[in-house]
mmCIF file with all atom_site columns, C-alpha atoms in Angstrom:
data_model
loop_
_atom_site.group_PDB
_atom_site.id
_atom_site.type_symbol
_atom_site.label_atom_id
_atom_site.label_alt_id
_atom_site.label_comp_id
_atom_site.label_asym_id
_atom_site.label_entity_id
_atom_site.label_seq_id
_atom_site.pdbx_PDB_ins_code
_atom_site.Cartn_x
_atom_site.Cartn_y
_atom_site.Cartn_z
_atom_site.occupancy
_atom_site.B_iso_or_equiv
_atom_site.pdbx_formal_charge
_atom_site.auth_seq_id
_atom_site.auth_comp_id
_atom_site.auth_asym_id
_atom_site.auth_atom_id
_atom_site.pdbx_PDB_model_num
ATOM 1   C CA . GLU A 1 1   ? 0.000   0.000  0.000   1.00 0.00 ? 755 GLU A CA 1
ATOM 2   C CA . VAL A 1 2   ? 1.362   3.404  -0.982  1.00 0.00 ? 756 VAL A CA 1
ATOM 3   C CA . GLN A 1 3   ? 1.813   5.726  1.969   1.00 0.00 ? 757 GLN A CA 1
ATOM 4   C CA . LEU A 1 4   ? 2.981   9.320  2.028   1.00 0.00 ? 758 LEU A CA 1
ATOM 5   C CA . VAL A 1 5   ? 3.417   10.904 5.437   1.00 0.00 ? 759 VAL A CA 1
ATOM 6   C CA . GLU A 1 6   ? 4.232   14.587 5.695   1.00 0.00 ? 760 GLU A CA 1
ATOM 7   C CA . SER A 1 7   ? 5.794   16.233 8.714   1.00 0.00 ? 761 SER A CA 1
ATOM 8   C CA . GLY A 1 8   ? 7.474   19.467 9.729   1.00 0.00 ? 762 GLY A CA 1
ATOM 9   C CA . GLY A 1 9   ? 4.587   21.903 9.581   1.00 0.00 ? 763 GLY A CA 1
ATOM 10  C CA . GLY A 1 10  ? 3.754   24.347 12.331  1.00 0.00 ? 764 GLY A CA 1
ATOM 11  C CA . LEU A 1 11  ? 3.418   27.975 13.321  1.00 0.00 ? 765 LEU A CA 1
ATOM 12  C CA . VAL A 1 12  ? 6.272   30.204 12.166  1.00 0.00 ? 766 VAL A CA 1
ATOM 13  C CA . GLN A 1 13  ? 6.847   33.943 12.091  1.00 0.00 ? 767 GLN A CA 1
ATOM 14  C CA . PRO A 1 14  ? 7.091   35.832 8.798   1.00 0.00 ? 768 PRO A CA 1
ATOM 15  C CA . GLY A 1 15  ? 10.603  35.787 7.399   1.00 0.00 ? 769 GLY A CA 1
ATOM 16  C CA . ARG A 1 16  ? 11.561  32.572 9.179   1.00 0.00 ? 770 ARG A CA 1
ATOM 17  C CA . SER A 1 17  ? 12.240  29.130 7.734   1.00 0.00 ? 771 SER A CA 1
ATOM 18  C CA . LEU A 1 18  ? 10.674  25.695 7.908   1.00 0.00 ? 772 LEU A CA 1
ATOM 19  C CA . ARG A 1 19  ? 11.587  22.325 6.435   1.00 0.00 ? 773 ARG A CA 1
ATOM 20  C CA . LEU A 1 20  ? 8.894   19.878 5.406   1.00 0.00 ? 774 LEU A CA 1
ATOM 21  C CA . SER A 1 21  ? 9.507   16.166 4.981   1.00 0.00 ? 775 SER A CA 1
ATOM 22  C CA . CYS A 1 22  ? 7.544   13.416 3.278   1.00 0.00 ? 776 CYS A CA 1
ATOM 23  C CA . ALA A 1 23  ? 8.247   9.772  4.088   1.00 0.00 ? 777 ALA A CA 1
ATOM 24  C CA . ALA A 1 24  ? 7.214   7.428  1.286   1.00 0.00 ? 778 ALA A CA 1
ATOM 25  C CA . SER A 1 25  ? 6.566   3.709  1.376   1.00 0.00 ? 779 SER A CA 1
ATOM 26  C CA . GLY A 1 26  ? 4.795   0.993  -0.570  1.00 0.00 ? 780 GLY A CA 1
ATOM 27  C CA . PHE A 1 27  ? 6.306   1.761  -3.974  1.00 0.00 ? 781 PHE A CA 1
ATOM 28  C CA . THR A 1 28  ? 9.671   2.107  -5.701  1.00 0.00 ? 782 THR A CA 1
ATOM 29  C CA . PHE A 1 29  ? 10.341  5.689  -4.707  1.00 0.00 ? 783 PHE A CA 1
ATOM 30  C CA . ASP A 1 30  ? 13.158  6.360  -7.162  1.00 0.00 ? 784 ASP A CA 1
ATOM 31  C CA . ASP A 1 31  ? 10.970  5.463  -10.150 1.00 0.00 ? 785 ASP A CA 1
ATOM 32  C CA . TYR A 1 32  ? 8.656   8.428  -9.770  1.00 0.00 ? 786 TYR A CA 1
ATOM 33  C CA . ALA A 1 33  ? 8.629   12.203 -9.729  1.00 0.00 ? 787 ALA A CA 1
ATOM 34  C CA . MET A 1 34  ? 7.329   13.786 -6.553  1.00 0.00 ? 788 MET A CA 1
ATOM 35  C CA . HIS A 1 35  ? 5.583   17.072 -5.861  1.00 0.00 ? 789 HIS A CA 1
ATOM 36  C CA . TRP A 1 36  ? 4.431   19.474 -3.194  1.00 0.00 ? 790 TRP A CA 1
ATOM 37  C CA . VAL A 1 37  ? 0.938   20.911 -3.633  1.00 0.00 ? 791 VAL A CA 1
ATOM 38  C CA . ARG A 1 38  ? -0.621  23.334 -1.176  1.00 0.00 ? 792 ARG A CA 1
ATOM 39  C CA . GLN A 1 39  ? -4.102  24.442 -0.276  1.00 0.00 ? 793 GLN A CA 1
ATOM 40  C CA . ALA A 1 40  ? -4.746  27.659 1.613   1.00 0.00 ? 794 ALA A CA 1
ATOM 41  C CA . PRO A 1 41  ? -7.679  27.533 4.058   1.00 0.00 ? 795 PRO A CA 1
ATOM 42  C CA . GLY A 1 42  ? -10.930 27.438 2.099   1.00 0.00 ? 796 GLY A CA 1
ATOM 43  C CA . LYS A 1 43  ? -9.112  27.805 -1.219  1.00 0.00 ? 797 LYS A CA 1
ATOM 44  C CA . GLY A 1 44  ? -8.167  25.641 -4.175  1.00 0.00 ? 798 GLY A CA 1
ATOM 45  C CA . LEU A 1 45  ? -5.100  23.582 -4.995  1.00 0.00 ? 799 LEU A CA 1
ATOM 46  C CA . GLU A 1 46  ? -1.806  25.205 -5.954  1.00 0.00 ? 800 GLU A CA 1
ATOM 47  C CA . TRP A 1 47  ? 1.232   23.319 -7.209  1.00 0.00 ? 801 TRP A CA 1
ATOM 48  C CA . VAL A 1 48  ? 4.325   24.435 -5.334  1.00 0.00 ? 802 VAL A CA 1
ATOM 49  C CA . SER A 1 49  ? 7.219   22.381 -6.644  1.00 0.00 ? 803 SER A CA 1
ATOM 50  C CA . GLY A 1 50  ? 8.137   19.123 -8.327  1.00 0.00 ? 804 GLY A CA 1
ATOM 51  C CA . ILE A 1 51  ? 11.254  16.986 -8.702  1.00 0.00 ? 805 ILE A CA 1
ATOM 52  C CA . SER A 1 52  ? 11.935  14.213 -11.186 1.00 0.00 ? 806 SER A CA 1
ATOM 53  C CA . TRP A 1 53  ? 12.943  10.697 -10.193 1.00 0.00 ? 807 TRP A CA 1
ATOM 54  C CA . ASN A 1 54  ? 16.672  11.436 -10.317 1.00 0.00 ? 808 ASN A CA 1
ATOM 55  C CA . SER A 1 55  ? 16.492  15.112 -9.265  1.00 0.00 ? 809 SER A CA 1
ATOM 56  C CA . GLY A 1 56  ? 17.559  16.041 -12.779 1.00 0.00 ? 810 GLY A CA 1
ATOM 57  C CA . SER A 1 57  ? 14.488  18.160 -13.399 1.00 0.00 ? 811 SER A CA 1
ATOM 58  C CA . ILE A 1 58  ? 13.069  20.531 -10.798 1.00 0.00 ? 812 ILE A CA 1
ATOM 59  C CA . GLY A 1 59  ? 10.310  23.119 -11.049 1.00 0.00 ? 813 GLY A CA 1
ATOM 60  C CA . TYR A 1 60  ? 8.808   25.788 -8.851  1.00 0.00 ? 814 TYR A CA 1
ATOM 61  C CA . ALA A 1 61  ? 5.722   27.937 -8.914  1.00 0.00 ? 815 ALA A CA 1
ATOM 62  C CA . ASP A 1 62  ? 6.545   31.599 -9.494  1.00 0.00 ? 816 ASP A CA 1
ATOM 63  C CA . SER A 1 63  ? 5.098   32.383 -6.061  1.00 0.00 ? 817 SER A CA 1
ATOM 64  C CA . VAL A 1 64  ? 7.847   30.418 -4.277  1.00 0.00 ? 818 VAL A CA 1
ATOM 65  C CA . LYS A 1 65  ? 10.764  30.599 -6.711  1.00 0.00 ? 819 LYS A CA 1
ATOM 66  C CA . GLY A 1 66  ? 13.931  31.757 -4.986  1.00 0.00 ? 820 GLY A CA 1
ATOM 67  C CA . ARG A 1 67  ? 12.510  31.056 -1.505  1.00 0.00 ? 821 ARG A CA 1
ATOM 68  C CA . PHE A 1 68  ? 11.691  27.340 -1.531  1.00 0.00 ? 822 PHE A CA 1
ATOM 69  C CA . THR A 1 69  ? 13.967  24.422 -2.391  1.00 0.00 ? 823 THR A CA 1
ATOM 70  C CA . ILE A 1 70  ? 12.758  20.913 -3.144  1.00 0.00 ? 824 ILE A CA 1
ATOM 71  C CA . SER A 1 71  ? 14.999  17.884 -2.743  1.00 0.00 ? 825 SER A CA 1
ATOM 72  C CA . ARG A 1 72  ? 14.780  14.137 -2.383  1.00 0.00 ? 826 ARG A CA 1
ATOM 73  C CA . ASP A 1 73  ? 16.837  11.346 -0.886  1.00 0.00 ? 827 ASP A CA 1
ATOM 74  C CA . ASN A 1 74  ? 16.096  8.164  -2.791  1.00 0.00 ? 828 ASN A CA 1
ATOM 75  C CA . ALA A 1 75  ? 18.123  6.093  -0.317  1.00 0.00 ? 829 ALA A CA 1
ATOM 76  C CA . LYS A 1 76  ? 15.772  7.233  2.446   1.00 0.00 ? 830 LYS A CA 1
ATOM 77  C CA . ASN A 1 77  ? 12.575  7.260  0.364   1.00 0.00 ? 831 ASN A CA 1
ATOM 78  C CA . SER A 1 78  ? 12.047  10.847 1.399   1.00 0.00 ? 832 SER A CA 1
ATOM 79  C CA . LEU A 1 79  ? 11.034  14.148 -0.141  1.00 0.00 ? 833 LEU A CA 1
ATOM 80  C CA . TYR A 1 80  ? 11.797  17.544 1.361   1.00 0.00 ? 834 TYR A CA 1
ATOM 81  C CA . LEU A 1 81  ? 10.786  21.164 0.987   1.00 0.00 ? 835 LEU A CA 1
ATOM 82  C CA . GLN A 1 82  ? 13.004  23.838 2.490   1.00 0.00 ? 836 GLN A CA 1
ATOM 83  C CA . MET A 1 83  ? 10.947  26.985 2.883   1.00 0.00 ? 837 MET A CA 1
ATOM 84  C CA . ASN A 1 84  ? 12.766  30.254 3.562   1.00 0.00 ? 838 ASN A CA 1
ATOM 85  C CA . SER A 1 85  ? 11.567  33.849 3.902   1.00 0.00 ? 839 SER A CA 1
ATOM 86  C CA . LEU A 1 86  ? 8.076   32.658 4.697   1.00 0.00 ? 840 LEU A CA 1
ATOM 87  C CA . ARG A 1 87  ? 5.159   35.006 4.146   1.00 0.00 ? 841 ARG A CA 1
ATOM 88  C CA . ALA A 1 88  ? 1.610   35.101 5.454   1.00 0.00 ? 842 ALA A CA 1
ATOM 89  C CA . GLU A 1 89  ? 0.389   34.022 2.023   1.00 0.00 ? 843 GLU A CA 1
ATOM 90  C CA . ASP A 1 90  ? 2.347   30.767 2.358   1.00 0.00 ? 844 ASP A CA 1
ATOM 91  C CA . THR A 1 91  ? -0.102  29.667 5.055   1.00 0.00 ? 845 THR A CA 1
ATOM 92  C CA . ALA A 1 92  ? -1.634  26.440 3.768   1.00 0.00 ? 846 ALA A CA 1
ATOM 93  C CA . LEU A 1 93  ? -1.943  22.706 4.085   1.00 0.00 ? 847 LEU A CA 1
ATOM 94  C CA . TYR A 1 94  ? 1.024   21.256 2.224   1.00 0.00 ? 848 TYR A CA 1
ATOM 95  C CA . TYR A 1 95  ? 0.497   17.924 0.490   1.00 0.00 ? 849 TYR A CA 1
ATOM 96  C CA . CYS A 1 96  ? 3.173   15.552 -0.748  1.00 0.00 ? 850 CYS A CA 1
ATOM 97  C CA . ALA A 1 97  ? 2.035   13.877 -3.972  1.00 0.00 ? 851 ALA A CA 1
ATOM 98  C CA . LYS A 1 98  ? 3.389   11.031 -6.096  1.00 0.00 ? 852 LYS A CA 1
ATOM 99  C CA . ASP A 1 99  ? 3.473   11.422 -9.865  1.00 0.00 ? 853 ASP A CA 1
ATOM 100 C CA . ILE A 1 100 ? 2.400   8.643  -12.192 1.00 0.00 ? 854 ILE A CA 1
ATOM 101 C CA . LYS A 1 101 ? 5.633   9.165  -14.140 1.00 0.00 ? 855 LYS A CA 1
ATOM 102 C CA . GLY A 1 102 ? 9.313   9.729  -13.476 1.00 0.00 ? 856 GLY A CA 1
ATOM 103 C CA . ARG A 1 103 ? 9.349   13.153 -15.062 1.00 0.00 ? 857 ARG A CA 1
ATOM 104 C CA . ILE A 1 104 ? 7.526   16.228 -13.792 1.00 0.00 ? 858 ILE A CA 1
ATOM 105 C CA . ALA A 1 105 ? 5.923   17.486 -17.011 1.00 0.00 ? 859 ALA A CA 1
ATOM 106 C CA . VAL A 1 106 ? 2.462   16.101 -16.396 1.00 0.00 ? 860 VAL A CA 1
ATOM 107 C CA . ALA A 1 107 ? -0.073  16.930 -13.708 1.00 0.00 ? 861 ALA A CA 1
ATOM 108 C CA . SER A 1 108 ? -1.103  13.410 -12.745 1.00 0.00 ? 862 SER A CA 1
ATOM 109 C CA . TYR A 1 109 ? -0.640  12.664 -9.053  1.00 0.00 ? 863 TYR A CA 1
ATOM 110 C CA . ASP A 1 110 ? -2.027  9.292  -8.085  1.00 0.00 ? 864 ASP A CA 1
ATOM 111 C CA . HIS A 1 111 ? -1.266  9.274  -4.376  1.00 0.00 ? 865 HIS A CA 1
ATOM 112 C CA . TRP A 1 112 ? -1.368  12.072 -1.838  1.00 0.00 ? 866 TRP A CA 1
ATOM 113 C CA . GLY A 1 113 ? -0.450  12.359 1.798   1.00 0.00 ? 867 GLY A CA 1
ATOM 114 C CA . GLN A 1 114 ? -2.787  13.825 4.376   1.00 0.00 ? 868 GLN A CA 1
ATOM 115 C CA . GLY A 1 115 ? -0.897  17.095 4.473   1.00 0.00 ? 869 GLY A CA 1
ATOM 116 C CA . THR A 1 116 ? 0.992   19.143 7.033   1.00 0.00 ? 870 THR A CA 1
ATOM 117 C CA . LEU A 1 117 ? -0.262  22.565 8.044   1.00 0.00 ? 871 LEU A CA 1
ATOM 118 C CA . VAL A 1 118 ? 2.018   25.566 7.783   1.00 0.00 ? 872 VAL A CA 1
ATOM 119 C CA . THR A 1 119 ? 0.845   28.759 9.455   1.00 0.00 ? 873 THR A CA 1
ATOM 120 C CA . VAL A 1 120 ? 2.868   31.927 8.955   1.00 0.00 ? 874 VAL A CA 1
ATOM 121 C CA . SER A 1 121 ? 1.904   34.546 11.486  1.00 0.00 ? 875 SER A CA 1
ATOM 122 C CA . SER A 1 122 ? 3.467   36.885 14.016  1.00 0.00 ? 876 SER A CA 1
ATOM 123 C CA . GLN B 2 1   ? -2.215  34.842 -18.014 1.00 0.00 ? 93  GLN B CA 1
ATOM 124 C CA . SER B 2 2   ? -2.362  31.065 -17.823 1.00 0.00 ? 94  SER B CA 1
ATOM 125 C CA . VAL B 2 3   ? -5.494  29.883 -16.064 1.00 0.00 ? 95  VAL B CA 1
ATOM 126 C CA . LEU B 2 4   ? -7.866  26.952 -16.108 1.00 0.00 ? 96  LEU B CA 1
ATOM 127 C CA . THR B 2 5   ? -11.450 28.146 -15.668 1.00 0.00 ? 97  THR B CA 1
ATOM 128 C CA . GLN B 2 6   ? -14.097 26.007 -13.986 1.00 0.00 ? 98  GLN B CA 1
ATOM 129 C CA . PRO B 2 7   ? -17.600 26.929 -12.860 1.00 0.00 ? 99  PRO B CA 1
ATOM 130 C CA . PRO B 2 8   ? -17.546 27.493 -9.085  1.00 0.00 ? 100 PRO B CA 1
ATOM 131 C CA . SER B 2 9   ? -20.555 25.275 -8.512  1.00 0.00 ? 101 SER B CA 1
ATOM 132 C CA . ALA B 2 10  ? -22.648 22.519 -10.045 1.00 0.00 ? 102 ALA B CA 1
ATOM 133 C CA . SER B 2 11  ? -25.553 20.463 -8.804  1.00 0.00 ? 103 SER B CA 1
ATOM 134 C CA . GLY B 2 12  ? -27.746 17.503 -9.647  1.00 0.00 ? 104 GLY B CA 1
ATOM 135 C CA . THR B 2 13  ? -30.165 15.041 -8.183  1.00 0.00 ? 105 THR B CA 1
ATOM 136 C CA . PRO B 2 14  ? -29.391 11.371 -7.485  1.00 0.00 ? 106 PRO B CA 1
ATOM 137 C CA . GLY B 2 15  ? -29.259 9.359  -10.678 1.00 0.00 ? 107 GLY B CA 1
ATOM 138 C CA . GLN B 2 16  ? -28.728 12.383 -12.887 1.00 0.00 ? 108 GLN B CA 1
ATOM 139 C CA . ARG B 2 17  ? -25.780 13.041 -15.192 1.00 0.00 ? 109 ARG B CA 1
ATOM 140 C CA . VAL B 2 18  ? -23.755 16.172 -14.559 1.00 0.00 ? 110 VAL B CA 1
ATOM 141 C CA . THR B 2 19  ? -20.815 17.671 -16.395 1.00 0.00 ? 111 THR B CA 1
ATOM 142 C CA . ILE B 2 20  ? -18.125 20.027 -15.184 1.00 0.00 ? 112 ILE B CA 1
ATOM 143 C CA . SER B 2 21  ? -16.189 22.097 -17.691 1.00 0.00 ? 113 SER B CA 1
ATOM 144 C CA . CYS B 2 22  ? -12.600 23.259 -17.669 1.00 0.00 ? 114 CYS B CA 1
ATOM 145 C CA . SER B 2 23  ? -11.502 25.941 -20.102 1.00 0.00 ? 115 SER B CA 1
ATOM 146 C CA . GLY B 2 24  ? -7.862  26.666 -20.831 1.00 0.00 ? 116 GLY B CA 1
ATOM 147 C CA . SER B 2 25  ? -5.608  27.783 -23.645 1.00 0.00 ? 117 SER B CA 1
ATOM 148 C CA . SER B 2 26  ? -3.164  26.537 -26.243 1.00 0.00 ? 118 SER B CA 1
ATOM 149 C CA . SER B 2 27  ? -0.326  26.481 -23.724 1.00 0.00 ? 119 SER B CA 1
ATOM 150 C CA . ASN B 2 28  ? -2.062  24.089 -21.353 1.00 0.00 ? 120 ASN B CA 1
ATOM 151 C CA . ILE B 2 29  ? -5.107  22.034 -22.367 1.00 0.00 ? 121 ILE B CA 1
ATOM 152 C CA . GLY B 2 30  ? -4.471  22.702 -26.037 1.00 0.00 ? 122 GLY B CA 1
ATOM 153 C CA . SER B 2 31  ? -1.099  20.961 -25.940 1.00 0.00 ? 123 SER B CA 1
ATOM 154 C CA . ASN B 2 32  ? -1.137  18.725 -22.879 1.00 0.00 ? 124 ASN B CA 1
ATOM 155 C CA . THR B 2 33  ? -3.313  16.097 -21.262 1.00 0.00 ? 125 THR B CA 1
ATOM 156 C CA . VAL B 2 34  ? -5.957  16.922 -18.683 1.00 0.00 ? 126 VAL B CA 1
ATOM 157 C CA . ASN B 2 35  ? -6.405  15.366 -15.275 1.00 0.00 ? 127 ASN B CA 1
ATOM 158 C CA . TRP B 2 36  ? -9.285  15.544 -12.836 1.00 0.00 ? 128 TRP B CA 1
ATOM 159 C CA . TYR B 2 37  ? -9.231  15.312 -9.046  1.00 0.00 ? 129 TYR B CA 1
ATOM 160 C CA . GLN B 2 38  ? -11.971 14.742 -6.512  1.00 0.00 ? 130 GLN B CA 1
ATOM 161 C CA . GLN B 2 39  ? -11.612 16.181 -3.027  1.00 0.00 ? 131 GLN B CA 1
ATOM 162 C CA . LEU B 2 40  ? -14.146 14.982 -0.504  1.00 0.00 ? 132 LEU B CA 1
ATOM 163 C CA . PRO B 2 41  ? -14.684 17.272 2.508   1.00 0.00 ? 133 PRO B CA 1
ATOM 164 C CA . GLY B 2 42  ? -11.747 17.178 4.903   1.00 0.00 ? 134 GLY B CA 1
ATOM 165 C CA . THR B 2 43  ? -9.689  14.767 2.829   1.00 0.00 ? 135 THR B CA 1
ATOM 166 C CA . ALA B 2 44  ? -6.764  14.835 0.428   1.00 0.00 ? 136 ALA B CA 1
ATOM 167 C CA . PRO B 2 45  ? -7.439  15.063 -3.324  1.00 0.00 ? 137 PRO B CA 1
ATOM 168 C CA . LYS B 2 46  ? -7.854  11.845 -5.269  1.00 0.00 ? 138 LYS B CA 1
ATOM 169 C CA . LEU B 2 47  ? -6.911  11.315 -8.913  1.00 0.00 ? 139 LEU B CA 1
ATOM 170 C CA . LEU B 2 48  ? -10.139 10.639 -10.784 1.00 0.00 ? 140 LEU B CA 1
ATOM 171 C CA . ILE B 2 49  ? -9.139  10.924 -14.460 1.00 0.00 ? 141 ILE B CA 1
ATOM 172 C CA . TYR B 2 50  ? -5.692  11.177 -16.054 1.00 0.00 ? 142 TYR B CA 1
ATOM 173 C CA . SER B 2 51  ? -4.541  11.601 -19.651 1.00 0.00 ? 143 SER B CA 1
ATOM 174 C CA . ASN B 2 52  ? -7.881  13.173 -20.611 1.00 0.00 ? 144 ASN B CA 1
ATOM 175 C CA . ASN B 2 53  ? -10.032 10.074 -20.236 1.00 0.00 ? 145 ASN B CA 1
ATOM 176 C CA . GLN B 2 54  ? -8.222  7.333  -18.315 1.00 0.00 ? 146 GLN B CA 1
ATOM 177 C CA . ARG B 2 55  ? -9.512  6.091  -14.984 1.00 0.00 ? 147 ARG B CA 1
ATOM 178 C CA . PRO B 2 56  ? -7.112  4.827  -12.311 1.00 0.00 ? 148 PRO B CA 1
ATOM 179 C CA . SER B 2 57  ? -8.004  1.417  -10.961 1.00 0.00 ? 149 SER B CA 1
ATOM 180 C CA . GLY B 2 58  ? -10.839 1.611  -8.463  1.00 0.00 ? 150 GLY B CA 1
ATOM 181 C CA . VAL B 2 59  ? -12.527 4.654  -9.987  1.00 0.00 ? 151 VAL B CA 1
ATOM 182 C CA . PRO B 2 60  ? -16.065 3.761  -11.061 1.00 0.00 ? 152 PRO B CA 1
ATOM 183 C CA . ASP B 2 61  ? -16.907 3.999  -14.752 1.00 0.00 ? 153 ASP B CA 1
ATOM 184 C CA . ARG B 2 62  ? -19.599 6.512  -13.802 1.00 0.00 ? 154 ARG B CA 1
ATOM 185 C CA . PHE B 2 63  ? -16.791 9.040  -14.081 1.00 0.00 ? 155 PHE B CA 1
ATOM 186 C CA . SER B 2 64  ? -15.532 9.937  -17.547 1.00 0.00 ? 156 SER B CA 1
ATOM 187 C CA . GLY B 2 65  ? -13.367 12.636 -19.056 1.00 0.00 ? 157 GLY B CA 1
ATOM 188 C CA . SER B 2 66  ? -13.091 14.224 -22.460 1.00 0.00 ? 158 SER B CA 1
ATOM 189 C CA . LYS B 2 67  ? -11.078 16.936 -24.149 1.00 0.00 ? 159 LYS B CA 1
ATOM 190 C CA . SER B 2 68  ? -11.618 19.022 -27.248 1.00 0.00 ? 160 SER B CA 1
ATOM 191 C CA . GLY B 2 69  ? -9.260  21.774 -28.315 1.00 0.00 ? 161 GLY B CA 1
ATOM 192 C CA . THR B 2 70  ? -8.594  23.988 -25.309 1.00 0.00 ? 162 THR B CA 1
ATOM 193 C CA . SER B 2 71  ? -11.452 22.687 -23.181 1.00 0.00 ? 163 SER B CA 1
ATOM 194 C CA . ALA B 2 72  ? -12.141 19.576 -21.184 1.00 0.00 ? 164 ALA B CA 1
ATOM 195 C CA . SER B 2 73  ? -15.087 18.090 -19.340 1.00 0.00 ? 165 SER B CA 1
ATOM 196 C CA . LEU B 2 74  ? -15.717 15.696 -16.508 1.00 0.00 ? 166 LEU B CA 1
ATOM 197 C CA . ALA B 2 75  ? -18.985 13.784 -16.656 1.00 0.00 ? 167 ALA B CA 1
ATOM 198 C CA . ILE B 2 76  ? -20.548 11.965 -13.733 1.00 0.00 ? 168 ILE B CA 1
ATOM 199 C CA . SER B 2 77  ? -23.440 9.672  -14.523 1.00 0.00 ? 169 SER B CA 1
ATOM 200 C CA . GLY B 2 78  ? -25.788 8.015  -12.052 1.00 0.00 ? 170 GLY B CA 1
ATOM 201 C CA . LEU B 2 79  ? -25.031 10.749 -9.517  1.00 0.00 ? 171 LEU B CA 1
ATOM 202 C CA . GLN B 2 80  ? -24.769 9.545  -5.924  1.00 0.00 ? 172 GLN B CA 1
ATOM 203 C CA . SER B 2 81  ? -24.776 11.445 -2.644  1.00 0.00 ? 173 SER B CA 1
ATOM 204 C CA . GLU B 2 82  ? -21.178 10.400 -2.008  1.00 0.00 ? 174 GLU B CA 1
ATOM 205 C CA . ASP B 2 83  ? -20.135 12.271 -5.150  1.00 0.00 ? 175 ASP B CA 1
ATOM 206 C CA . GLU B 2 84  ? -20.673 15.545 -3.301  1.00 0.00 ? 176 GLU B CA 1
ATOM 207 C CA . ALA B 2 85  ? -17.170 17.029 -3.354  1.00 0.00 ? 177 ALA B CA 1
ATOM 208 C CA . ASP B 2 86  ? -14.883 19.596 -4.916  1.00 0.00 ? 178 ASP B CA 1
ATOM 209 C CA . TYR B 2 87  ? -13.579 18.730 -8.382  1.00 0.00 ? 179 TYR B CA 1
ATOM 210 C CA . TYR B 2 88  ? -10.410 20.171 -9.906  1.00 0.00 ? 180 TYR B CA 1
ATOM 211 C CA . CYS B 2 89  ? -9.008  19.960 -13.413 1.00 0.00 ? 181 CYS B CA 1
ATOM 212 C CA . ALA B 2 90  ? -5.260  20.156 -13.932 1.00 0.00 ? 182 ALA B CA 1
ATOM 213 C CA . ALA B 2 91  ? -2.891  20.339 -16.873 1.00 0.00 ? 183 ALA B CA 1
ATOM 214 C CA . TRP B 2 92  ? 0.746   21.128 -17.546 1.00 0.00 ? 184 TRP B CA 1
ATOM 215 C CA . ASP B 2 93  ? 1.294   24.633 -18.893 1.00 0.00 ? 185 ASP B CA 1
ATOM 216 C CA . ASP B 2 94  ? 4.149   25.063 -21.370 1.00 0.00 ? 186 ASP B CA 1
ATOM 217 C CA . SER B 2 95  ? 4.373   28.835 -20.794 1.00 0.00 ? 187 SER B CA 1
ATOM 218 C CA . LEU B 2 96  ? 4.631   28.542 -17.026 1.00 0.00 ? 188 LEU B CA 1
ATOM 219 C CA . ASN B 2 97  ? 6.683   25.346 -17.278 1.00 0.00 ? 189 ASN B CA 1
ATOM 220 C CA . GLY B 2 98  ? 4.577   23.951 -14.478 1.00 0.00 ? 190 GLY B CA 1
ATOM 221 C CA . PRO B 2 99  ? 1.164   22.426 -13.810 1.00 0.00 ? 191 PRO B CA 1
ATOM 222 C CA . LEU B 2 100 ? -1.980  24.467 -13.406 1.00 0.00 ? 192 LEU B CA 1
ATOM 223 C CA . PHE B 2 101 ? -5.045  23.617 -11.358 1.00 0.00 ? 193 PHE B CA 1
ATOM 224 C CA . GLY B 2 102 ? -8.474  24.977 -12.110 1.00 0.00 ? 194 GLY B CA 1
ATOM 225 C CA . GLY B 2 103 ? -10.197 26.944 -9.391  1.00 0.00 ? 195 GLY B CA 1
ATOM 226 C CA . GLY B 2 104 ? -12.390 23.983 -8.472  1.00 0.00 ? 196 GLY B CA 1
ATOM 227 C CA . THR B 2 105 ? -16.084 23.186 -8.795  1.00 0.00 ? 197 THR B CA 1
ATOM 228 C CA . LYS B 2 106 ? -18.186 22.388 -5.755  1.00 0.00 ? 198 LYS B CA 1
ATOM 229 C CA . LEU B 2 107 ? -20.667 19.675 -6.677  1.00 0.00 ? 199 LEU B CA 1
ATOM 230 C CA . THR B 2 108 ? -23.842 19.498 -4.617  1.00 0.00 ? 200 THR B CA 1
ATOM 231 C CA . VAL B 2 109 ? -26.146 16.481 -4.770  1.00 0.00 ? 201 VAL B CA 1
ATOM 232 C CA . LEU B 2 110 ? -29.648 17.780 -4.095  1.00 0.00 ? 202 LEU B CA 1
#
């Protein structure tokens, strides 16, 4: 059974940093691209970042480019999101999502975690 | 500006067939495949349709997808109360070099 378990969320002040993690199990992690997708309270889905199976291709939404860094450790079956210079508008539930392919240039995510909540507030 | 446009709401009665539209442009739907997600209240999204019209295993054949030009549609036949959820379309956008989600459609089963 595929499982994606996010962690690392919490309350943080504007301008500070946070690192999210996603522990994956139940599939061959290094075969698939992985993504972070967020959902602000009461709002829709927004793709944040994606990374290909071998980290060779990485993408970011314009809203987080230059502030967030995605990475993966295939030996540990883990995905990460380093979030710096956090803003109030980054407040959201952050989901880890598995792609159906190894590359990131599709928008097909067949498994999602339950999300970790990030709240940016003073 | 690259956007995928969905109606904010849709409704139907049990047993009815409803469709949800998703309108895009040449840089997204016009040149890439469309995916649909279902998000039940308080839960994570679930992939409902990928590659325009393919259903992942376990998704009932009541759900179907189609695409024409720069628009796509999700059809739900034999509507059931458990279909009440938010539905999102998504497609890669070549101009943004990233995926786009539609704004979501809240489906109410009357």
